[in-house]
PDB file of C-alpha atoms in Angstrom:
ATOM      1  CA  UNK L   1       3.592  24.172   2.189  1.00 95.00           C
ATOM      2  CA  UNK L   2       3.314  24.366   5.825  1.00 98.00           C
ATOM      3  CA  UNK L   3       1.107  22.331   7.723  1.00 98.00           C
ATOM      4  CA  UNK L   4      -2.051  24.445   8.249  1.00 98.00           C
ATOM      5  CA  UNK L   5      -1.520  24.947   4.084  1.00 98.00           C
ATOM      6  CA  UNK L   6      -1.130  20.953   3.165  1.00 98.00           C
ATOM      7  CA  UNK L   7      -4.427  20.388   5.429  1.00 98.00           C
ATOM      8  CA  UNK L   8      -6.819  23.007   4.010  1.00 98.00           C
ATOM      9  CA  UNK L   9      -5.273  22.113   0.423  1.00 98.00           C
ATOM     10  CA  UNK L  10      -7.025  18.559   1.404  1.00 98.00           C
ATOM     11  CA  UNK L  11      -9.932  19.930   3.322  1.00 98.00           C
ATOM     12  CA  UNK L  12     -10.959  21.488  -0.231  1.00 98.00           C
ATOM     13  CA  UNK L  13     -10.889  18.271  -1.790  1.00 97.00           C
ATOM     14  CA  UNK L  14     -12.688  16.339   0.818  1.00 98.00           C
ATOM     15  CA  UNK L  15     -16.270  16.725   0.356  1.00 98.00           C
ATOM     16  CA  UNK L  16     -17.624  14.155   2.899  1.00 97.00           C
ATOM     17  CA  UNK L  17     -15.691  16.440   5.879  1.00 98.00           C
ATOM     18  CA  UNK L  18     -17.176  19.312   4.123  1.00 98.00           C
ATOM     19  CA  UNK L  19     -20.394  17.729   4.346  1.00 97.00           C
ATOM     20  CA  UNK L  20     -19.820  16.860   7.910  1.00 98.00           C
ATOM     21  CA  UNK L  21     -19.323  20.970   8.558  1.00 98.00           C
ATOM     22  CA  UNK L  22     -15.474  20.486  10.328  1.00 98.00           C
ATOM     23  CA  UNK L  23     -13.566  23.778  11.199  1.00 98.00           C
ATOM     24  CA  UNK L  24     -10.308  23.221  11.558  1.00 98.00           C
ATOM     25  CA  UNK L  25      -9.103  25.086  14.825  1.00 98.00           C
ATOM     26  CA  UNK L  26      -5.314  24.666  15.256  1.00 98.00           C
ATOM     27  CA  UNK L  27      -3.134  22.607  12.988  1.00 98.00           C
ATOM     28  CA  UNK L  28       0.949  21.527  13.659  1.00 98.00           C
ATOM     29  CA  UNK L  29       3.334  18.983  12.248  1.00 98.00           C
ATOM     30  CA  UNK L  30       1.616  15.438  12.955  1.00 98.00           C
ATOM     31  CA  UNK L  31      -1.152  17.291  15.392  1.00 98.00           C
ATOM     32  CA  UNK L  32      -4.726  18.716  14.336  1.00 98.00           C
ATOM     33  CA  UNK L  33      -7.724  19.641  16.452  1.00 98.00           C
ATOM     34  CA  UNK L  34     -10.947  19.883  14.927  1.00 98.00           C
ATOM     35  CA  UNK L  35     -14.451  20.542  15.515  1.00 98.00           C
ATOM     36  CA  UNK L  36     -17.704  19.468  14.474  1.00 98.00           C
ATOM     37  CA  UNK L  37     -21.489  20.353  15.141  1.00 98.00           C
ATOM     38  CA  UNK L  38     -24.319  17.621  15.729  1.00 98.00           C
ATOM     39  CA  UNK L  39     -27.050  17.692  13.157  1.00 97.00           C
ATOM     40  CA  UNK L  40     -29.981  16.491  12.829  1.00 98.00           C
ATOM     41  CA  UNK L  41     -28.722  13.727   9.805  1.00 97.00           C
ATOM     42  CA  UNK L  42     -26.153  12.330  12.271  1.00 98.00           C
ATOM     43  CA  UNK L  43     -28.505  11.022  14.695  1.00 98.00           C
ATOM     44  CA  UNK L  44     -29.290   7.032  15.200  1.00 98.00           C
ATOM     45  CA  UNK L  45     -32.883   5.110  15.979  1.00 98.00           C
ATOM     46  CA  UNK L  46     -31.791   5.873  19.598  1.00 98.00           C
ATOM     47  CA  UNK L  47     -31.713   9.491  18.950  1.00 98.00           C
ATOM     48  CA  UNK L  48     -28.200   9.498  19.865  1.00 98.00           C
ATOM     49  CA  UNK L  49     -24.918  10.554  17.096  1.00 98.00           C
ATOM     50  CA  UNK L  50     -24.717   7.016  14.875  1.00 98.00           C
ATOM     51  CA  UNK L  51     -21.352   5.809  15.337  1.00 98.00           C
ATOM     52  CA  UNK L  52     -20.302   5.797  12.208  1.00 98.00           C
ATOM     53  CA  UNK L  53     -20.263   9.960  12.257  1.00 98.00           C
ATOM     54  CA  UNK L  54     -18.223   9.323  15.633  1.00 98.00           C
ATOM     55  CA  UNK L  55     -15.609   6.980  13.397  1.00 98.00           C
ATOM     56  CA  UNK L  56     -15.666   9.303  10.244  1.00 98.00           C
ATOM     57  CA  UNK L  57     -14.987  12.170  12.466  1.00 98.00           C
ATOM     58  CA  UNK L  58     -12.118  10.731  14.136  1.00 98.00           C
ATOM     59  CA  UNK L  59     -11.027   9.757  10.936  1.00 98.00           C
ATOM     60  CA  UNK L  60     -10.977  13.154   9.242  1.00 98.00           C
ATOM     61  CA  UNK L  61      -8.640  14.410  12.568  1.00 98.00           C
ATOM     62  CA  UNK L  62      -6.312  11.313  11.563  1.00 98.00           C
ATOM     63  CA  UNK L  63      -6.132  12.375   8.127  1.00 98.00           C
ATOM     64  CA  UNK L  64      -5.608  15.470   8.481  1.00 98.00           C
ATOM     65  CA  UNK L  65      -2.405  15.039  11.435  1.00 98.00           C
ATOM     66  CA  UNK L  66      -0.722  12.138   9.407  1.00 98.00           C
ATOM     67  CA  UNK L  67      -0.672  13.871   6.155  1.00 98.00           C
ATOM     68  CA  UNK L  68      -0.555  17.668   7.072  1.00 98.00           C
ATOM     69  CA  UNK L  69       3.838  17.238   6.343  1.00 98.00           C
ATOM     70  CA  UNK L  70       2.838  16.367   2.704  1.00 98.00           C
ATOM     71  CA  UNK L  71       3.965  13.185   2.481  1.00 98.00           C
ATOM     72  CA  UNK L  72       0.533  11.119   1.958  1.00 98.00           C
ATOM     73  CA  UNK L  73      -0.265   8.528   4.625  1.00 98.00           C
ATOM     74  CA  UNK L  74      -3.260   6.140   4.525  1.00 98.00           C
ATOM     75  CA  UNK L  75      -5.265   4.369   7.302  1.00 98.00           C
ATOM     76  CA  UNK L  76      -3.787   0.883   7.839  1.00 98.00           C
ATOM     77  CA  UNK L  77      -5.425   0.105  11.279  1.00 98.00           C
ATOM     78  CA  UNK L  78      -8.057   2.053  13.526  1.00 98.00           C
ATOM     79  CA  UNK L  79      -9.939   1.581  16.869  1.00 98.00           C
ATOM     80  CA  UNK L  80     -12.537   2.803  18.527  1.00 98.00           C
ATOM     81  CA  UNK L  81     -14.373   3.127  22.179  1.00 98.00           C
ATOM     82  CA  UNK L  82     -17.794   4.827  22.399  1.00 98.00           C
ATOM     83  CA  UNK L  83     -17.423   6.217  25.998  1.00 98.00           C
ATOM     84  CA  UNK L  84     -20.746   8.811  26.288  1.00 98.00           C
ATOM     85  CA  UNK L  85     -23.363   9.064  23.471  1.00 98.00           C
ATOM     86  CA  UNK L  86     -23.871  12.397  21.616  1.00 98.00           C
ATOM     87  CA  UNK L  87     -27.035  14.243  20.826  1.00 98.00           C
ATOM     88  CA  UNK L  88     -28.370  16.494  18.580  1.00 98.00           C
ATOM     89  CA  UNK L  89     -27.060  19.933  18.972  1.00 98.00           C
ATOM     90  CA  UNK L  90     -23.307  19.094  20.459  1.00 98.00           C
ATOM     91  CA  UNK L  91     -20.238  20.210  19.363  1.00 98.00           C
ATOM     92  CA  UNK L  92     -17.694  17.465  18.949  1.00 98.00           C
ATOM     93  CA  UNK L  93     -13.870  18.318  18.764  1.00 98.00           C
ATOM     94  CA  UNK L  94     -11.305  15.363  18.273  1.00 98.00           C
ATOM     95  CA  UNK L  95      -7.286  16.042  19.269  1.00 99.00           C
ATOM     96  CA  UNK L  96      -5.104  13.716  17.278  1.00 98.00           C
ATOM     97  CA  UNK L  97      -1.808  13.510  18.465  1.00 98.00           C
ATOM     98  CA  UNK L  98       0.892  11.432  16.811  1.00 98.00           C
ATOM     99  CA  UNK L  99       2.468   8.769  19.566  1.00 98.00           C
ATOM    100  CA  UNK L 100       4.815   6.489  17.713  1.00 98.00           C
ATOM    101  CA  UNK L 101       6.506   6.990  14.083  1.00 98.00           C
ATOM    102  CA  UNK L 102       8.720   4.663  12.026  1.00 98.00           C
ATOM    103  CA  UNK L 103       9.912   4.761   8.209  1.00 97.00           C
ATOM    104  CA  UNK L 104       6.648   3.699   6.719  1.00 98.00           C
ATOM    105  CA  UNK L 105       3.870   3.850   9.773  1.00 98.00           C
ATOM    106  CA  UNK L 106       2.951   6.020  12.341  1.00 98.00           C
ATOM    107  CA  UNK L 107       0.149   6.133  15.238  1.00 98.00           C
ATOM    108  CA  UNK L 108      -1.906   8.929  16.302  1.00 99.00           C
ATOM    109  CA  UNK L 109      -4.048   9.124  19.739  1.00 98.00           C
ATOM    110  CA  UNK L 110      -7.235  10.618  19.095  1.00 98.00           C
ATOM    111  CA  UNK L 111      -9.566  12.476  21.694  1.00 98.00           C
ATOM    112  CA  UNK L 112     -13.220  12.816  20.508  1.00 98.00           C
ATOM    113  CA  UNK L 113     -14.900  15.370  23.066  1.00 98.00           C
ATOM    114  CA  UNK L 114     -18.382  17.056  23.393  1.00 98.00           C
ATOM    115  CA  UNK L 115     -18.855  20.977  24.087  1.00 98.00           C
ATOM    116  CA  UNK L 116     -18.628  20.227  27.771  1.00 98.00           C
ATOM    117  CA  UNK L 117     -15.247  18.501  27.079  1.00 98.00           C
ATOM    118  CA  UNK L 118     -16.585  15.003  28.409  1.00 98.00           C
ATOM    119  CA  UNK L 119     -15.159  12.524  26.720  1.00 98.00           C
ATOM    120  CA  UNK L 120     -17.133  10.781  23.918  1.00 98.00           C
ATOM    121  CA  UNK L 121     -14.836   8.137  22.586  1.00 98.00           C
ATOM    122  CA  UNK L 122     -11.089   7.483  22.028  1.00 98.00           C
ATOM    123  CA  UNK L 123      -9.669   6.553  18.599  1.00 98.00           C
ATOM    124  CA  UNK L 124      -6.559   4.897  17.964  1.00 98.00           C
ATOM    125  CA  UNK L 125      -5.755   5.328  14.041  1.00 98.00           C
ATOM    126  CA  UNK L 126      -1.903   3.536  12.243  1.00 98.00           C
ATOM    127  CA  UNK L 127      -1.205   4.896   8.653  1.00 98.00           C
ATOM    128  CA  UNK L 128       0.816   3.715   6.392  1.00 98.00           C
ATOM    129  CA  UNK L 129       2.854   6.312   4.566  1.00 98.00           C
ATOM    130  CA  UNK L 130       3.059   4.934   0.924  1.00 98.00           C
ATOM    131  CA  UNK L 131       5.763   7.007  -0.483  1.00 98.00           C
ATOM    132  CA  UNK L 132       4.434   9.954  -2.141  1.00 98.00           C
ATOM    133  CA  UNK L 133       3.070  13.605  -1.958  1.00 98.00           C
ATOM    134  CA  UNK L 134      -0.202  14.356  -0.960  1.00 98.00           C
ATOM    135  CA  UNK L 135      -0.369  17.017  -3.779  1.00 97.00           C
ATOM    136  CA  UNK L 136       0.823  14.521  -5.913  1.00 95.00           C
ATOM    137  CA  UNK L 137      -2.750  12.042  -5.747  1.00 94.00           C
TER     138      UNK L 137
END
């Protein structure tokens, strides 16, 4: 399978992305860029996006990069900066881009932005790859 092919075959089987309504717009080798509208659900007390949606989001584009050559890769490590609050009715995207790989890890830079391509927090994900084939779990 190619890329785009191992990350959709996933995409089907991942329910909480599906809930979260993610397109995915353009997917290479180790590299994804997805997309994500704002609902109502999603917002805080503060009536801004709870960061939790901001962190699963960010960890749906890490999935989907640092598995997308088949061979399955977990989430050993991730970080997070909030840098602008979302609202209601934005479109996030998030650009994960793999920086450093070795035998068994690897770590991805992702880029959450809003429709007006501010930035809206930065997400540093390591996986571990643990040896087998994503259509194989």
């Amino acid at each position: 399978m190619n890329p785009r092919q191992v990350a959709d075959y996933m995409f089907d089987q991942d329910y909480f992305s599906q809930w979260m309504n993610i397109k995915m717009i353009e997917v290479k080798e180790n590299y994804c860029l997805i997309e994500m509208p704002i609902k109502k659900e999603m917002i805080n007390g503060l009536k801004t996006v709870h960061g939790g949606v901001t962190f699963a989001f960010a960890d749906s584009a890490l999935a989907f990069s640092s598995n997308n050559t088949g061979d399955a890769a977990v989430a050993l490590n991730c970080m997070i900066n909030f840098t602008k609050a979302g609202k209601e009715g934005d479109t996030f995207r998030a650009e994960s881009i793999l920086v450093n790989d070795t035998r068994k890890t690897a770590v991805y830079d992702i880029k959450i932005t809003n429709q007006n391509s501010e930035l809206i927090a930065k997400f540093v994900g390591t996986v571990y790859k643990i040896g087998k084939k994503v259509t194989e779990l």
